[in-house]
Amino acid sequence: QVVADVLPQQKSEVVKEYQARNMTVVMVGDGINDAPALVQADVGVALGTGTDVAMESAGITLVRGDLRGVLTALQVSRSTLGTIKQNLFWAFFYNVALIPVAAGVLYPVFQGLGGVPAGLSFFFGELGFLNPVMAAAAMAFSSVTVVGNSLRLRGRKLTA
């Protein structure tokens, strides 16, 4: 819902009313009279062409004075949050899967087989514990995967 043509002294009150109804409030403003409402809002957006007071009161400042930047900021925020969730999933999966291997969970398996198979001895050594060099390489690969996933944000086309 968009509310416009509100008197300066009423802006902060309108924001509080919507927040009292458990609504997330985004306030867009550019003047000194918008500063209290920008601070009160859940997300304050100031136009870069506005006053310094408004820009310092807001959480987001749109460099250009174009309101379409609000939609772009929303898209960037959603994409970034999605990427953060993907990266956390990857890190969690990696740690849950490989920390037990590094700790030697496969040791009994390899002992039951009569030792580590020849093709896997480079990864697990003679006793079945993960080779520290391989563990370091796997950790580096995990970091590169997370960074690479994050870099996908740079190529994302935004529509606004």
Short mmCIF file of C-alpha atoms in Angstrom, two decimals:
data_model
loop_
_atom_site.label_atom_id
_atom_site.label_comp_id
_atom_site.label_asym_id
_atom_site.label_seq_id
_atom_site.Cartn_x
_atom_site.Cartn_y
_atom_site.Cartn_z
CA GLN A 1 0.00 0.00 0.00
CA VAL A 2 1.29 3.48 -0.87
CA VAL A 3 0.49 6.49 1.30
CA ALA A 4 1.21 9.96 -0.10
CA ASP A 5 0.32 13.59 0.58
CA VAL A 6 0.89 13.27 4.33
CA LEU A 7 1.76 16.33 6.38
CA PRO A 8 5.35 16.38 7.74
CA GLN A 9 4.30 15.97 11.37
CA GLN A 10 2.04 13.00 10.50
CA LYS A 11 4.59 10.92 8.55
CA SER A 12 6.17 9.28 11.57
CA GLU A 13 2.72 8.58 13.05
CA VAL A 14 1.56 6.88 9.84
CA VAL A 15 4.67 4.66 9.95
CA LYS A 16 3.94 3.75 13.59
CA GLU A 17 0.31 2.90 12.74
CA TYR A 18 1.38 0.40 10.08
CA GLN A 19 4.02 -1.08 12.36
CA ALA A 20 1.39 -1.48 15.10
CA ARG A 21 -0.48 -3.71 12.62
CA ASN A 22 2.66 -5.87 12.27
CA MET A 23 3.38 -4.57 8.80
CA THR A 24 6.88 -3.99 7.45
CA VAL A 25 7.17 -0.33 6.50
CA VAL A 26 9.41 1.12 3.81
CA MET A 27 9.59 4.91 3.88
CA VAL A 28 10.98 6.84 0.92
CA GLY A 29 11.86 10.48 1.46
CA ASP A 30 14.21 13.25 0.46
CA GLY A 31 13.70 16.15 2.85
CA ILE A 32 14.39 17.23 6.40
CA ASN A 33 10.74 16.67 7.31
CA ASP A 34 11.07 13.01 6.23
CA ALA A 35 13.95 12.22 8.62
CA PRO A 36 11.87 11.12 11.66
CA ALA A 37 9.75 8.78 9.53
CA LEU A 38 12.86 7.42 7.77
CA VAL A 39 14.34 6.55 11.16
CA GLN A 40 11.06 5.04 12.43
CA ALA A 41 10.45 2.89 9.34
CA ASP A 42 11.73 -0.68 9.11
CA VAL A 43 13.56 0.35 5.94
CA GLY A 44 14.29 4.00 5.25
CA VAL A 45 15.15 4.96 1.67
CA ALA A 46 16.48 8.42 0.87
CA LEU A 47 16.91 9.87 -2.58
CA GLY A 48 20.47 10.94 -3.33
CA THR A 49 19.18 14.24 -4.65
CA GLY A 50 17.64 15.05 -1.25
CA THR A 51 18.98 16.63 1.90
CA ASP A 52 21.93 15.35 3.92
CA VAL A 53 19.66 14.89 6.94
CA ALA A 54 17.38 12.54 5.00
CA MET A 55 20.32 10.56 3.60
CA GLU A 56 21.85 10.12 7.06
CA SER A 57 18.50 9.07 8.55
CA ALA A 58 17.87 6.38 5.95
CA GLY A 59 19.29 2.89 5.81
CA ILE A 60 19.50 3.01 2.02
CA THR A 61 20.40 5.99 -0.15
CA LEU A 62 19.59 5.86 -3.84
CA VAL A 63 22.44 7.63 -5.61
CA ARG A 64 20.21 8.81 -8.42
CA GLY A 65 16.91 10.46 -7.62
CA ASP A 66 15.02 7.77 -9.53
CA LEU A 67 12.29 5.94 -7.60
CA ARG A 68 12.80 2.84 -9.75
CA GLY A 69 15.94 2.38 -7.67
CA VAL A 70 13.69 1.18 -4.84
CA LEU A 71 12.65 -1.80 -6.97
CA THR A 72 16.25 -2.43 -7.95
CA ALA A 73 17.34 -2.33 -4.29
CA LEU A 74 14.59 -4.84 -3.46
CA GLN A 75 15.74 -7.17 -6.25
CA VAL A 76 19.37 -6.91 -5.17
CA SER A 77 18.37 -7.62 -1.56
CA ARG A 78 16.36 -10.71 -2.48
CA SER A 79 19.09 -12.06 -4.77
CA THR A 80 21.74 -11.46 -2.12
CA LEU A 81 19.70 -13.17 0.59
CA GLY A 82 19.11 -16.17 -1.69
CA THR A 83 22.83 -16.43 -2.41
CA ILE A 84 23.66 -16.20 1.29
CA LYS A 85 21.26 -19.07 2.00
CA GLN A 86 22.83 -21.16 -0.79
CA ASN A 87 26.32 -20.49 0.56
CA LEU A 88 25.30 -21.41 4.10
CA PHE A 89 23.73 -24.63 2.82
CA TRP A 90 26.93 -25.49 0.92
CA ALA A 91 29.14 -24.79 3.95
CA PHE A 92 26.84 -26.82 6.23
CA PHE A 93 26.66 -29.74 3.79
CA TYR A 94 30.42 -29.71 3.27
CA ASN A 95 31.15 -29.74 6.99
CA VAL A 96 28.53 -32.38 7.83
CA ALA A 97 29.82 -34.64 5.06
CA LEU A 98 33.58 -34.23 5.31
CA ILE A 99 34.43 -33.52 8.94
CA PRO A 100 33.50 -37.09 9.96
CA VAL A 101 35.62 -38.39 7.07
CA ALA A 102 38.56 -36.29 8.27
CA ALA A 103 38.00 -37.59 11.80
CA GLY A 104 38.34 -41.19 10.59
CA VAL A 105 34.78 -42.46 10.32
CA LEU A 106 35.90 -44.59 7.36
CA TYR A 107 38.73 -46.23 9.32
CA PRO A 108 36.62 -49.26 10.36
CA VAL A 109 35.35 -49.64 6.79
CA PHE A 110 38.86 -49.72 5.37
CA GLN A 111 40.05 -52.09 8.10
CA GLY A 112 37.17 -54.42 7.22
CA LEU A 113 38.35 -54.38 3.61
CA GLY A 114 41.85 -55.32 4.67
CA GLY A 115 43.24 -51.82 4.22
CA VAL A 116 42.77 -48.79 2.04
CA PRO A 117 42.33 -49.70 -1.66
CA ALA A 118 45.33 -48.69 -3.75
CA GLY A 119 43.42 -46.05 -5.72
CA LEU A 120 42.30 -44.27 -2.55
CA SER A 121 45.54 -44.35 -0.58
CA PHE A 122 46.49 -40.90 -1.91
CA PHE A 123 43.32 -39.46 -0.32
CA PHE A 124 43.22 -41.56 2.85
CA GLY A 125 46.79 -42.67 3.51
CA GLU A 126 47.63 -46.15 4.73
CA LEU A 127 45.33 -46.17 7.77
CA GLY A 128 42.16 -44.69 6.29
CA PHE A 129 42.35 -41.19 7.76
CA LEU A 130 41.92 -38.26 5.38
CA ASN A 131 45.25 -36.96 4.14
CA PRO A 132 45.75 -33.42 5.58
CA VAL A 133 46.80 -32.11 2.16
CA MET A 134 43.54 -33.41 0.67
CA ALA A 135 41.55 -31.90 3.55
CA ALA A 136 43.18 -28.51 2.89
CA ALA A 137 42.48 -28.82 -0.84
CA ALA A 138 38.84 -29.72 -0.14
CA MET A 139 38.50 -26.72 2.18
CA ALA A 140 39.98 -24.43 -0.49
CA PHE A 141 37.59 -25.91 -3.05
CA SER A 142 34.68 -25.21 -0.71
CA SER A 143 35.76 -21.58 -0.35
CA VAL A 144 36.17 -21.17 -4.10
CA THR A 145 32.70 -22.65 -4.61
CA VAL A 146 31.14 -20.15 -2.19
CA VAL A 147 32.97 -17.21 -3.78
CA GLY A 148 32.04 -18.39 -7.27
CA ASN A 149 28.41 -18.69 -6.27
CA SER A 150 28.52 -15.16 -4.86
CA LEU A 151 30.08 -13.81 -8.05
CA ARG A 152 26.96 -14.89 -9.94
CA LEU A 153 25.29 -11.82 -8.41
CA ARG A 154 27.47 -9.58 -10.60
CA GLY A 155 25.99 -10.97 -13.80
CA ARG A 156 22.37 -10.79 -12.67
CA LYS A 157 20.19 -8.61 -14.87
CA LEU A 158 17.97 -6.29 -12.87
CA THR A 159 14.71 -4.90 -14.21
CA ALA A 160 13.53 -1.60 -12.87
#
